[in-house]
Coordinates of C-alpha atoms and ligand atoms in Angstrom, one line a residue:
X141 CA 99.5 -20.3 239.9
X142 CA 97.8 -17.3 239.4
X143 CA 99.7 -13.9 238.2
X144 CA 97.4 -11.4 239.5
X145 CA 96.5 -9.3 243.2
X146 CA 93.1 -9.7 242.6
X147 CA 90.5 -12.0 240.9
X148 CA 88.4 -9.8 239.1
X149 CA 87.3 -11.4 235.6
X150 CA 87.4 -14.1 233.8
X151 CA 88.2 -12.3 230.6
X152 CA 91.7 -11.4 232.3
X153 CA 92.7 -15.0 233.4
X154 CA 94.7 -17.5 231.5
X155 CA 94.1 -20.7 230.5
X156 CA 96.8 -21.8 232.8
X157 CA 95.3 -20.1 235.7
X158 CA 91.8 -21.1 235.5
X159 CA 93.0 -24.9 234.9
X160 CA 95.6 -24.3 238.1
X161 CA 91.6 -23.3 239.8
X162 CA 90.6 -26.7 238.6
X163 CA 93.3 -29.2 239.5
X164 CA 93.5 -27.9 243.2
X165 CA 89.8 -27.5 243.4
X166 CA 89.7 -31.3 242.9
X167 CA 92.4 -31.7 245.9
X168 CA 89.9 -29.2 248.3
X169 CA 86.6 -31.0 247.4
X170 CA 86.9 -33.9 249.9
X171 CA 87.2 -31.8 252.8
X172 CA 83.9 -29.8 251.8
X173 CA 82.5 -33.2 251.3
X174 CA 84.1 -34.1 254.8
X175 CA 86.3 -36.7 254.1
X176 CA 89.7 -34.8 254.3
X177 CA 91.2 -33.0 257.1
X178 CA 90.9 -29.1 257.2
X179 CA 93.9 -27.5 256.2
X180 CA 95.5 -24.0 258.2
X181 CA 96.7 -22.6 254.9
X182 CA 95.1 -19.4 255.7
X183 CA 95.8 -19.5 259.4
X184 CA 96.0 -15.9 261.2
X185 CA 94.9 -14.3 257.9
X186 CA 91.6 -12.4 257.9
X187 CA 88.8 -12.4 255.2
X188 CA 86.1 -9.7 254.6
X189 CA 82.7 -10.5 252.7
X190 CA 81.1 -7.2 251.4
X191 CA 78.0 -8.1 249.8
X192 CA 76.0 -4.5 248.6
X193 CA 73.8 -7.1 247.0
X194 CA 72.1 -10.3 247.7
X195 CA 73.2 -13.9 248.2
X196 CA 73.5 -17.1 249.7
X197 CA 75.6 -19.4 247.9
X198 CA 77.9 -16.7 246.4
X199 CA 78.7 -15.4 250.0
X200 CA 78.5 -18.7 252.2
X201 CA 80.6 -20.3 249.8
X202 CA 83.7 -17.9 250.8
X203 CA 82.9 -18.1 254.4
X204 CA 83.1 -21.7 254.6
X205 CA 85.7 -21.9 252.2
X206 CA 88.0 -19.4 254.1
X207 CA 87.0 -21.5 257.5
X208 CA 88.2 -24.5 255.9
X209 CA 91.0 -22.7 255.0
X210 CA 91.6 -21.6 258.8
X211 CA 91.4 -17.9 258.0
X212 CA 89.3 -15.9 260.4
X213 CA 86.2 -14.7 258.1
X214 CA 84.0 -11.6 258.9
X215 CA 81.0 -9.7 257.2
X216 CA 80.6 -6.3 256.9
X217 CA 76.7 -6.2 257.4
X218 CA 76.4 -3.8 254.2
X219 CA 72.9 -2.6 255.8
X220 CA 74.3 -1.9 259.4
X221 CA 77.8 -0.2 258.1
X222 CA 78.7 3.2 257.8
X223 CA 77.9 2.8 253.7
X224 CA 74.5 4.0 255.0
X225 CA 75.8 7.2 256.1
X226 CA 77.6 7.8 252.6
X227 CA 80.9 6.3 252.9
X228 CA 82.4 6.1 249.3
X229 CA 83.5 2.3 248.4
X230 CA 87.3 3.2 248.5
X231 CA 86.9 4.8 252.1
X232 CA 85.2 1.6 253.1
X233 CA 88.1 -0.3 251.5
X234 CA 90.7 1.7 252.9
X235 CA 89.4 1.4 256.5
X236 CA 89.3 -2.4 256.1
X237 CA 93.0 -2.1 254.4
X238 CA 94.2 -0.5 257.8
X239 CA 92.6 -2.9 259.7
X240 CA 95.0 -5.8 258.6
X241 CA 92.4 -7.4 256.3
X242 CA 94.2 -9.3 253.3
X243 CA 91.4 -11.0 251.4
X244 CA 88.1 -8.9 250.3
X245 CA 85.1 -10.5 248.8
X246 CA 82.9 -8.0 247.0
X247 CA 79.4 -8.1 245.3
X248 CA 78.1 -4.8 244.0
X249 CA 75.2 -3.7 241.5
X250 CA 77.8 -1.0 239.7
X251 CA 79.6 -3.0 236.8
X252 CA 83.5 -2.1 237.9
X253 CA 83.0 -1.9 242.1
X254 CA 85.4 -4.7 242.3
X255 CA 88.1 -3.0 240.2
X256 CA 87.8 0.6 241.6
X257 CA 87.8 -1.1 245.3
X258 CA 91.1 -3.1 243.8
X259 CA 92.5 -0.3 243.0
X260 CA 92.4 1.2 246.4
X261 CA 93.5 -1.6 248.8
X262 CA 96.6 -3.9 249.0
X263 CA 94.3 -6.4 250.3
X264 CA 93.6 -9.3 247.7
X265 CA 90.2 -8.2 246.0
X266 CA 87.6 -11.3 244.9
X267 CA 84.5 -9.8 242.5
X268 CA 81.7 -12.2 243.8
X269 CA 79.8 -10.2 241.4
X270 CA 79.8 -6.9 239.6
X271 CA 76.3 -5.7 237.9
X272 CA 76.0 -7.5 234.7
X273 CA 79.5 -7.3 234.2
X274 CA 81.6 -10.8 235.6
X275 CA 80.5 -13.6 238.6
X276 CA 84.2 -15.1 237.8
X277 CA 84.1 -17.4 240.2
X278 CA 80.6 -19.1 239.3
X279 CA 82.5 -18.9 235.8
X280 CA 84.9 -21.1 237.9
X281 CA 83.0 -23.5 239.2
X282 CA 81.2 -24.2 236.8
X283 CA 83.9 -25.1 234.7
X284 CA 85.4 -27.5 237.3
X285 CA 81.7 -29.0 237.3
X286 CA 81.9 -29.5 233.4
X287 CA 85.4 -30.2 234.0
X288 CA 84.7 -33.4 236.2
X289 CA 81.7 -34.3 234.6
X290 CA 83.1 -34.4 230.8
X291 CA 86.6 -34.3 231.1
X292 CA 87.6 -32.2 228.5
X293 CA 86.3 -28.8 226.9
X294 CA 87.6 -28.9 223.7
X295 CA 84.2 -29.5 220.9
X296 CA 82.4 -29.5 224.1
X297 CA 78.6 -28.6 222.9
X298 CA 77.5 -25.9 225.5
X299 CA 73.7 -24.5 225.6
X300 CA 73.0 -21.0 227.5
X301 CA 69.4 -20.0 227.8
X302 CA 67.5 -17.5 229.3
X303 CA 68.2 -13.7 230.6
X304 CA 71.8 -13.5 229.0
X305 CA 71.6 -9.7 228.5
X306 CA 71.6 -8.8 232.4
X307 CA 73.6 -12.0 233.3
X308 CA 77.1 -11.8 234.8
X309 CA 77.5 -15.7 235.3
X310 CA 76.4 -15.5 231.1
X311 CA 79.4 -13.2 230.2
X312 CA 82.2 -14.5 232.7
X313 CA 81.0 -18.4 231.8
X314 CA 81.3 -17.6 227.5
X315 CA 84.9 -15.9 228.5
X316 CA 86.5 -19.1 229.8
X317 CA 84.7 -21.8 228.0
X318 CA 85.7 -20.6 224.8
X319 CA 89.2 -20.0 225.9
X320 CA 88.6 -23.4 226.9
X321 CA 87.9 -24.4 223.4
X322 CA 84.3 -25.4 224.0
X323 CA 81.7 -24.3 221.4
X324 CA 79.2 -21.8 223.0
X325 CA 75.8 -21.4 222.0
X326 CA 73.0 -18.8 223.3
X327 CA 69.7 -19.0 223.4
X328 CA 66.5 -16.8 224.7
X329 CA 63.8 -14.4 223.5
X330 CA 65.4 -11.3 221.5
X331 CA 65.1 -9.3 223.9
X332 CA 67.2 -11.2 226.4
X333 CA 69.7 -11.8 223.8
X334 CA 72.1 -10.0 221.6
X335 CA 73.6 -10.6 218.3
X336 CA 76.2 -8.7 219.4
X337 CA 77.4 -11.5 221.8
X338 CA 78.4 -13.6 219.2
X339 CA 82.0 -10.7 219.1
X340 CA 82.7 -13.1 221.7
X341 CA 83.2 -16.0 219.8
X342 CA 79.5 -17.8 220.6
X343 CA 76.3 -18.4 218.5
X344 CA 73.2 -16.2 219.3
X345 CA 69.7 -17.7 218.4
X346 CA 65.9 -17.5 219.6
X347 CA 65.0 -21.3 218.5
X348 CA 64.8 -23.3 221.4
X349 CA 65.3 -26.6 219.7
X350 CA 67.9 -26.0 217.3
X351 CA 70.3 -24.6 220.5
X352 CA 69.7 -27.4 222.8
X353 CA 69.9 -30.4 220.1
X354 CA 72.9 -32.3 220.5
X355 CA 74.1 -30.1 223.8
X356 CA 76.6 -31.6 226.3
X357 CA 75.7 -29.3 228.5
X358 CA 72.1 -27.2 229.2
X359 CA 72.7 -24.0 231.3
X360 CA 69.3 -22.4 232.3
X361 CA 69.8 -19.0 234.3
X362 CA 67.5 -17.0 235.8
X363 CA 65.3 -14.7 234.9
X364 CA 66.8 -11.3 236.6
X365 CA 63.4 -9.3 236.9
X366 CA 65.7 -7.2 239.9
X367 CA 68.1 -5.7 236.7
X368 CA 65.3 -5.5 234.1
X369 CA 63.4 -2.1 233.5
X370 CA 60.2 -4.0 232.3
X371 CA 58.1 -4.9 229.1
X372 CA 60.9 -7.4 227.6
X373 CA 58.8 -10.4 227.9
X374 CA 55.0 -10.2 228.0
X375 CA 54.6 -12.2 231.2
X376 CA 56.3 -15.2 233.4
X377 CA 54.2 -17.4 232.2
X378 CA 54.1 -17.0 228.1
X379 CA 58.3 -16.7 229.0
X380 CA 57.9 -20.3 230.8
X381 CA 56.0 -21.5 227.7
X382 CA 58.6 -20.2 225.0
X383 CA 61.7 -20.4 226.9
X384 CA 61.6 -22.5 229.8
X385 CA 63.4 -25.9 229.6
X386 CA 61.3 -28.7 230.2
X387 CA 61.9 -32.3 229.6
X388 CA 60.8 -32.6 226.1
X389 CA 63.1 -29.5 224.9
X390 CA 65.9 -31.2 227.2
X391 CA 65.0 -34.6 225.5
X392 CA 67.4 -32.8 221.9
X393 CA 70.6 -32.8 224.2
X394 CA 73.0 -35.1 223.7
X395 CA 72.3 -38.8 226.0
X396 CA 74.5 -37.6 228.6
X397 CA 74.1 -33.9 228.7
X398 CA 73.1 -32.3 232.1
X399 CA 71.9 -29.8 233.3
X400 CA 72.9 -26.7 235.1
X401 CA 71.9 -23.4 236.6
X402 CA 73.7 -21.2 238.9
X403 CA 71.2 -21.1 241.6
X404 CA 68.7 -19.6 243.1
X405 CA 66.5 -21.3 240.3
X406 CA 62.8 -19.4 239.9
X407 CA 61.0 -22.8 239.8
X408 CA 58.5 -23.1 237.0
X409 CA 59.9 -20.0 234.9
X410 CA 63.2 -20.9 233.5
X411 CA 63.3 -24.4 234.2
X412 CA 60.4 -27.1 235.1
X413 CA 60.5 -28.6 238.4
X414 CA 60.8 -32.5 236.7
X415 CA 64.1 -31.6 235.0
X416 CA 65.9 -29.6 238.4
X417 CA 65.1 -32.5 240.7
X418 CA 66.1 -35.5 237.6
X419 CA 69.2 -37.3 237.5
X420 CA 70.5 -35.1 234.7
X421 CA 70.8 -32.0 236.9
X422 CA 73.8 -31.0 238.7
X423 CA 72.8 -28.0 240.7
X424 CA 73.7 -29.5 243.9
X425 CA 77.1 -30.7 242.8
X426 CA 77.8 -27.2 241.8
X427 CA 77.0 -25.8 245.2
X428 CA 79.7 -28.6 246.6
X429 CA 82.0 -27.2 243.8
X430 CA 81.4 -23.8 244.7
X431 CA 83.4 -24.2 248.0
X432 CA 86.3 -26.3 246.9
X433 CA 87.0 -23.8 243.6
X434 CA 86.8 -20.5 246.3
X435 CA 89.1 -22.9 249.0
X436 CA 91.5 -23.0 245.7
X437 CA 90.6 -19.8 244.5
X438 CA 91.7 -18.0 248.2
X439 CA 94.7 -20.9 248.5
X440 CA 96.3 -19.9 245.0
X441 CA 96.2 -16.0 246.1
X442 CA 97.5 -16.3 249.5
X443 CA 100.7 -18.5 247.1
X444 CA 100.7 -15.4 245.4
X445 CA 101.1 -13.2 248.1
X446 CA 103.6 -14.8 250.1
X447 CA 105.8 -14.8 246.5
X448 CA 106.0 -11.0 246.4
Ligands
LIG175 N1 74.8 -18.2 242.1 C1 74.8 -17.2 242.9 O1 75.6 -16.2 242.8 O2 74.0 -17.4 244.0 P1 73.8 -16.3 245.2 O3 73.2 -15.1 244.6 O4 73.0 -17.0 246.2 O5 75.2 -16.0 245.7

């Protein structure tokens, strides 16, 4: 069940709410594996994808989740809209508002364009990402991938490396797994890291080694040269030699860690090409996952709105 409008952050959800995410997202998975029937839960209900940004998975994900759904789903080509001739966010969500639209799926570069476009529209609001603010629901799924893969979360050993100062997945991923119980640990050149992060209840630490050693689970994220203003890391390639995972540095996790990375991966930076296509990676399972958490995601809001 899920208390809220809008899913905007992980850092507002509950325990209960992200775990209500998980158990259905198990039910939805066989029909985005196609071995279950499509449902018409969303039948006669339209969806709107508003992606001011970039994406494939992020964005697909919700189309084919909301089609599986039986919703009608539509995009507002950002780059052939009237946001080109100036129209402010809440305009653009207020004309959607009046057009019947109950479910709106926004990315944005501005930290916050999901909340102020909340705000403004009775439709339900989903933040597919907000500047290096929240990505909640790659925080989702890849807790249901941990979820299925482990178990459990609580003592769970989990690794973050890489660009975790511009990273949204980063922030909205630390909120849940350590309300979650899971013990967090962050890793990267000190420029891509912060002490500071460790207010939110994680370790912080430049040494490679010592972070991945004994890790259930290795997330490597990418390197976001697009929110970077330059001269934090000498080059690509000295960051690929310090920081990016290979399989000796992956050799210190735990026997049965995996691997993970939200996707798109920059081959050969953050992680080598042997360890993303080894049987330890699960970056295709978490683009399977991706569906079934937005199918649940979109099913337990449309609950929510027939309750009020
Ligand atoms: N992981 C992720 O958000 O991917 P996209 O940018 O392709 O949506």
């Amino acid at each position: 069940m899920l208390h809220k409008k809008d899913l905007l952050g992980i850092r507002d959800l509950e325990v209960s709410e992200m775990m209500s995410i998980i158990e259905l997202a198990k039910d939805m998975k066989p029909i985005v594996l196609g071995s279950g029937s499509r449902l018409d839960l969303l039948k006669n209900k339209s969806i709107i994808t508003l992606f001011y940004e970039n994406s494939t998975r992020t964005r697909l994900a919700f189309t084919m989740a909301g089609m599986y759904l039986g919703a009608n789903v539509v995009d507002l080509g950002i780059a052939t809209s009237s946001v080109q001739k100036g129209e402010t966010l809440a305009d653009t969500g207020i004309t959607l508002d009046r057009m019947g639209i109950e479910y709106m799926i926004i990315r944005h570069s501005m930290s916050g364009a999901a909340h102020l476009l909340a705000k403004n529209v009775n439709a339900s609001v989903i933040n597919a990402g907000d500047g290096a603010n929240e990505h909640p629901t790659q925080a989702l799924l890849d807790l249901y991938t941990i979820y299925e893969k482990k178990g459990s979360f609580k003592g769970l050993h989990v690794t973050i490396v890489g660009d975790i100062a511009h990273s949204r997945v980063a922030r909205s991923d630390i909120f849940g797994l350590v309300k979650l119980g899971a013990h967090v640990t962050l890793a990267g050149p000190g420029t891509l890291t912060a002490k500071s992060m460790e207010m939110l209840g994680c370790e912080v630490t430049t040494d490679m080694k010592a972070a991945v050693k004994n890790a259930d689970v290795v997330m490597a994220l990418r390197i976001q040269l697009e929110r970077q203003k330059g001269g934090l890391f000498p080059n690509t390639r000295e960051y690929s030699q310090l920081y990016g995972l290979n399989e000796e540095t992956f050799a210190y996790a735990s026997k049965d860690a995996i691997l993970m990375h939200p996707a798109p991966v920059n081959r050969g930076v953050e992680l080598m090409p042997e360890l993303i296509d080894s049987c330890v990676s699960v970056i295709d399972e978490q683009v399977t996952n991706g569906v079934a958490v937005r199918m649940a995601i979109l099913s337990l809001l449309s609950e929510r709105r027939t309750r009020i």
